[in-house]
Amino acid sequence: MFISYKNNVMKISARNQIKGTIVEVKPGVVTAKVIIDIGGGNRLSSVITMDSVEDLNLQPGDEVVAFIKSTEVMIGKE
Amino acid sequence: MFISYKNNVMKISARNQIKGTIVEVKPGVVTAKVIIDIGGGNRLSSVITMDSVEDLNLQPGDEVVAFIKSTEVMIGKE
Amino acid sequence: MFISYKNNVMKISARNQIKGTIVEVKPGVVTAKVIIDIGGGNRLSSVITMDSVEDLNLQPGDEVVAFIKSTEVMIGKE
Amino acid sequence: MFISYKNNVMKISARNQIKGTIVEVKPGVVTAKVIIDIGGGNRLSSVITMDSVEDLNLQPGDEVVAFIKSTEVMIGKE
Amino acid sequence: MFISYKNNVMKISARNQIKGTIVEVKPGVVTAKVIIDIGGGNRLSSVITMDSVEDLNLQPGDEVVAFIKSTEVMIGKE
Amino acid sequence: MFISYKNNVMKISARNQIKGTIVEVKPGVVTAKVIIDIGGGNRLSSVITMDSVEDLNLQPGDEVVAFIKSTEVMIGKE
């Protein structure tokens, strides 16, 4: 997946880059919760700083990309 | 999402619990990479210990659940 | 350690699964702090979402299991 | 800090985005270590997947940006 | 980098240990944001518990060390 | 819990600081697994860099302290 930075194309190492649409932004004091619909009946819950919510001007309806580092994904098996 | 522990139903706090099917297990020495197809054209890459791969006997074709804590999900917006 | 999911036994990859008893729940706006007594004079401090505190109905006195991924454990040595 | 994704400008929520130059790439089986000189006498050590090292073609001398989520930064004080 | 614990010298495994000066502490309910100037035009944003802010008595002007585990550092390349 | 850095007493923000004894060190290429007995029948599994294992000269029998940030602790409840 290609990203660009400033005027050039940038790739970022995070292996998990999932497109979705914001369905909820709940502001707190330091952090905020953002819920993203990624399709296929799945939603992602994200806790980021209020600084980021304001800097990116995140709002319901925004099309976004969720980034998750591989080392943060656990697996459960029946 | 309900999980059970021993004989009782257990819930786990990780907000992101996504069902999928393992499509690749690449063993290393200490860690392994596991790729999970979660549908909707999305795949998750996970790095876990070889101990876990062996303990859960993870193999391609296995139906699994990926667990991701909300604090590990970043957001990008155009 | 065996966990079950829905009606089947589930194992989860997080290598650290420690039983304990909740001794404090401090609610915030987006996140909450939960203190768990794990015996042997040790307590764990956890920051999770308010959503999880409410979904699991976490309260002092509850017997719980703390899950920690191996990649999140650092080591200090004199 | 502005990033662009595909053909559009993208911002990413990770609050810490630090420019630097790769001084070492040590490949493993699943993961690799990458050392980045960020100036001011500071170096960052990063462990990412071999997939990322190959996908981004990371090599000594490359100018890169290190991304670190705020929730991953601890503080020590004398 | 050497650290000492109680009366003895201690080293901690986190590979990234960066000296800086606190320029902002924003308290929340459970968590707080701390901004650290690490020189070279770089600032680090940290989200830690209010418990830690109070326990370490963190204030603007304090000289501190930021600790970041290698597995938490992602890389972007143009 | 008090730590000292160089010649001065240092406190670190990680809320979870648990004493234990190393019972196993398994080296990999980039990372290593370290198992720590923390008493009360509990063991912690840690994945850190080989650089840290060598820098701290970690070996079975070593008395160590495990550090875990609160944001990395999940909770399960039956």
Short mmCIF file of N, CA and C in Angstrom, two decimals, chain A:
data_model
loop_
_atom_site.label_atom_id
_atom_site.label_comp_id
_atom_site.label_asym_id
_atom_site.label_seq_id
_atom_site.Cartn_x
_atom_site.Cartn_y
_atom_site.Cartn_z
N MET A 1 0.85 -1.20 0.00
CA MET A 1 0.00 0.00 0.00
C MET A 1 0.89 1.24 0.00
N PHE A 2 0.63 2.13 -0.92
CA PHE A 2 1.46 3.31 -1.07
C PHE A 2 0.87 4.53 -0.36
N ILE A 3 1.70 5.21 0.36
CA ILE A 3 1.32 6.46 1.01
C ILE A 3 2.28 7.52 0.49
N SER A 4 1.88 8.76 0.46
CA SER A 4 2.90 9.74 0.12
C SER A 4 3.01 10.78 1.21
N TYR A 5 4.17 11.32 1.34
CA TYR A 5 4.54 12.22 2.43
C TYR A 5 5.02 13.50 1.78
N LYS A 6 4.44 14.61 2.18
CA LYS A 6 4.73 15.88 1.52
C LYS A 6 4.43 15.69 0.04
N ASN A 7 5.42 15.81 -0.83
CA ASN A 7 5.10 15.69 -2.26
C ASN A 7 5.49 14.34 -2.84
N ASN A 8 6.02 13.45 -2.01
CA ASN A 8 6.50 12.19 -2.55
C ASN A 8 5.67 11.02 -2.03
N VAL A 9 5.79 9.90 -2.75
CA VAL A 9 5.09 8.69 -2.33
C VAL A 9 5.80 8.08 -1.14
N MET A 10 5.06 7.77 -0.06
CA MET A 10 5.65 7.13 1.12
C MET A 10 4.94 5.83 1.42
N LYS A 11 5.74 4.84 1.81
CA LYS A 11 5.17 3.60 2.33
C LYS A 11 5.44 3.58 3.83
N ILE A 12 4.52 3.06 4.61
CA ILE A 12 4.73 2.95 6.05
C ILE A 12 4.76 1.47 6.43
N SER A 13 5.61 1.14 7.45
CA SER A 13 5.87 -0.27 7.76
C SER A 13 4.70 -1.01 8.38
N ALA A 14 3.76 -0.31 9.01
CA ALA A 14 2.64 -1.02 9.65
C ALA A 14 1.96 -1.92 8.63
N ARG A 15 1.97 -3.22 8.90
CA ARG A 15 1.45 -4.20 7.92
C ARG A 15 -0.05 -4.13 7.73
N ASN A 16 -0.76 -3.66 8.77
CA ASN A 16 -2.21 -3.66 8.70
C ASN A 16 -2.72 -2.25 8.42
N GLN A 17 -3.27 -2.06 7.24
CA GLN A 17 -3.77 -0.77 6.79
C GLN A 17 -5.13 -1.02 6.18
N ILE A 18 -6.18 -0.68 6.95
CA ILE A 18 -7.54 -1.08 6.60
C ILE A 18 -8.42 0.14 6.38
N LYS A 19 -9.03 0.23 5.21
CA LYS A 19 -9.92 1.36 4.91
C LYS A 19 -11.26 1.22 5.61
N GLY A 20 -11.83 2.35 6.01
CA GLY A 20 -13.14 2.32 6.64
C GLY A 20 -13.74 3.70 6.74
N THR A 21 -14.90 3.77 7.38
CA THR A 21 -15.63 5.04 7.55
C THR A 21 -15.92 5.26 9.03
N ILE A 22 -15.61 6.46 9.51
CA ILE A 22 -15.87 6.76 10.93
C ILE A 22 -17.37 6.79 11.19
N VAL A 23 -17.79 6.08 12.25
CA VAL A 23 -19.21 6.10 12.61
C VAL A 23 -19.46 6.78 13.96
N GLU A 24 -18.39 6.99 14.74
CA GLU A 24 -18.56 7.66 16.04
C GLU A 24 -17.23 8.25 16.49
N VAL A 25 -17.30 9.46 17.03
CA VAL A 25 -16.15 10.07 17.69
C VAL A 25 -16.61 10.50 19.08
N LYS A 26 -16.03 9.90 20.11
CA LYS A 26 -16.38 10.30 21.48
C LYS A 26 -15.19 11.01 22.11
N PRO A 27 -15.29 12.33 22.30
CA PRO A 27 -14.16 13.06 22.88
C PRO A 27 -14.05 12.86 24.38
N GLY A 28 -12.81 12.77 24.88
CA GLY A 28 -12.54 12.77 26.31
C GLY A 28 -11.73 14.01 26.62
N VAL A 29 -10.87 13.94 27.63
CA VAL A 29 -10.04 15.09 27.97
C VAL A 29 -8.71 15.00 27.24
N VAL A 30 -7.99 13.89 27.45
CA VAL A 30 -6.69 13.68 26.79
C VAL A 30 -6.85 12.76 25.58
N THR A 31 -7.68 11.74 25.72
CA THR A 31 -7.89 10.78 24.63
C THR A 31 -9.33 10.83 24.12
N ALA A 32 -9.53 10.21 22.96
CA ALA A 32 -10.87 10.11 22.37
C ALA A 32 -11.04 8.69 21.85
N LYS A 33 -12.29 8.28 21.74
CA LYS A 33 -12.60 6.99 21.12
C LYS A 33 -13.15 7.25 19.73
N VAL A 34 -12.66 6.49 18.74
CA VAL A 34 -13.16 6.62 17.37
C VAL A 34 -13.57 5.22 16.90
N ILE A 35 -14.81 5.10 16.43
CA ILE A 35 -15.29 3.81 15.91
C ILE A 35 -15.31 3.88 14.38
N ILE A 36 -14.71 2.87 13.75
CA ILE A 36 -14.57 2.83 12.29
C ILE A 36 -15.26 1.59 11.74
N ASP A 37 -16.15 1.77 10.76
CA ASP A 37 -16.78 0.64 10.08
C ASP A 37 -15.86 0.21 8.94
N ILE A 38 -15.35 -1.03 8.99
CA ILE A 38 -14.41 -1.47 7.95
C ILE A 38 -15.06 -2.46 6.98
N GLY A 39 -16.38 -2.55 7.02
CA GLY A 39 -17.09 -3.44 6.10
C GLY A 39 -17.07 -4.89 6.56
N GLY A 40 -17.82 -5.71 5.88
CA GLY A 40 -17.88 -7.14 6.22
C GLY A 40 -18.43 -7.37 7.61
N GLY A 41 -19.18 -6.37 8.14
CA GLY A 41 -19.77 -6.52 9.47
C GLY A 41 -18.80 -6.24 10.60
N ASN A 42 -17.60 -5.75 10.27
CA ASN A 42 -16.60 -5.48 11.29
C ASN A 42 -16.45 -3.98 11.59
N ARG A 43 -16.27 -3.69 12.88
CA ARG A 43 -15.97 -2.33 13.30
C ARG A 43 -14.69 -2.34 14.12
N LEU A 44 -13.91 -1.27 13.99
CA LEU A 44 -12.70 -1.13 14.80
C LEU A 44 -12.91 -0.02 15.80
N SER A 45 -12.45 -0.26 17.04
CA SER A 45 -12.46 0.76 18.08
C SER A 45 -11.03 1.26 18.25
N SER A 46 -10.86 2.57 18.22
CA SER A 46 -9.54 3.16 18.34
C SER A 46 -9.52 4.20 19.45
N VAL A 47 -8.47 4.18 20.27
CA VAL A 47 -8.28 5.24 21.26
C VAL A 47 -7.04 6.03 20.87
N ILE A 48 -7.22 7.28 20.50
CA ILE A 48 -6.11 8.15 20.10
C ILE A 48 -6.19 9.44 20.92
N THR A 49 -5.22 10.33 20.76
CA THR A 49 -5.26 11.58 21.52
C THR A 49 -6.30 12.54 20.95
N MET A 50 -6.79 13.42 21.81
CA MET A 50 -7.68 14.51 21.37
C MET A 50 -6.91 15.39 20.37
N ASP A 51 -5.59 15.54 20.61
CA ASP A 51 -4.76 16.31 19.68
C ASP A 51 -4.91 15.78 18.25
N SER A 52 -4.90 14.45 18.11
CA SER A 52 -5.02 13.86 16.78
C SER A 52 -6.41 14.07 16.20
N VAL A 53 -7.43 13.92 17.04
CA VAL A 53 -8.81 14.12 16.56
C VAL A 53 -8.96 15.53 16.02
N GLU A 54 -8.37 16.50 16.73
CA GLU A 54 -8.49 17.90 16.29
C GLU A 54 -7.59 18.17 15.09
N ASP A 55 -6.39 17.63 15.11
CA ASP A 55 -5.43 17.88 14.02
C ASP A 55 -5.94 17.30 12.70
N LEU A 56 -6.56 16.12 12.77
CA LEU A 56 -7.08 15.48 11.55
C LEU A 56 -8.54 15.86 11.30
N ASN A 57 -9.12 16.60 12.26
CA ASN A 57 -10.53 17.01 12.16
C ASN A 57 -11.44 15.80 11.89
N LEU A 58 -11.28 14.77 12.74
CA LEU A 58 -12.02 13.52 12.53
C LEU A 58 -13.49 13.68 12.89
N GLN A 59 -14.37 13.23 11.99
CA GLN A 59 -15.80 13.33 12.20
C GLN A 59 -16.51 12.12 11.59
N PRO A 60 -17.71 11.80 12.12
CA PRO A 60 -18.48 10.71 11.52
C PRO A 60 -18.67 10.94 10.03
N GLY A 61 -18.51 9.89 9.24
CA GLY A 61 -18.65 9.98 7.79
C GLY A 61 -17.31 10.08 7.08
N ASP A 62 -16.26 10.44 7.82
CA ASP A 62 -14.93 10.54 7.20
C ASP A 62 -14.43 9.18 6.73
N GLU A 63 -13.86 9.15 5.53
CA GLU A 63 -13.20 7.94 5.07
C GLU A 63 -11.77 7.96 5.57
N VAL A 64 -11.37 6.90 6.27
CA VAL A 64 -10.06 6.86 6.91
C VAL A 64 -9.36 5.52 6.68
N VAL A 65 -8.12 5.45 7.12
CA VAL A 65 -7.38 4.20 7.08
C VAL A 65 -6.92 3.89 8.51
N ALA A 66 -7.20 2.68 8.99
CA ALA A 66 -6.72 2.25 10.32
C ALA A 66 -5.37 1.58 10.13
N PHE A 67 -4.39 1.98 10.94
CA PHE A 67 -3.05 1.39 10.90
C PHE A 67 -2.81 0.60 12.18
N ILE A 68 -2.40 -0.65 12.06
CA ILE A 68 -2.12 -1.49 13.24
C ILE A 68 -0.82 -2.26 13.01
N LYS A 69 0.13 -2.12 13.93
CA LYS A 69 1.41 -2.84 13.81
C LYS A 69 1.18 -4.33 14.07
N SER A 70 1.85 -5.18 13.30
CA SER A 70 1.64 -6.63 13.40
C SER A 70 1.85 -7.17 14.82
N THR A 71 2.80 -6.57 15.54
CA THR A 71 3.10 -7.07 16.89
C THR A 71 1.96 -6.83 17.88
N GLU A 72 0.93 -6.07 17.47
CA GLU A 72 -0.19 -5.78 18.36
C GLU A 72 -1.40 -6.68 18.13
N VAL A 73 -1.29 -7.63 17.21
CA VAL A 73 -2.43 -8.50 16.87
C VAL A 73 -2.29 -9.87 17.55
N MET A 74 -3.20 -10.18 18.45
CA MET A 74 -3.23 -11.50 19.11
C MET A 74 -4.21 -12.42 18.40
N ILE A 75 -4.09 -13.71 18.67
CA ILE A 75 -4.95 -14.69 17.98
C ILE A 75 -5.59 -15.64 18.99
N GLY A 76 -6.89 -15.88 18.81
CA GLY A 76 -7.61 -16.88 19.60
C GLY A 76 -8.11 -17.97 18.68
N LYS A 77 -8.05 -19.21 19.16
CA LYS A 77 -8.52 -20.35 18.34
C LYS A 77 -9.30 -21.31 19.22
N GLU A 78 -10.44 -21.74 18.70
CA GLU A 78 -11.26 -22.70 19.46
C GLU A 78 -10.62 -24.07 19.46
#
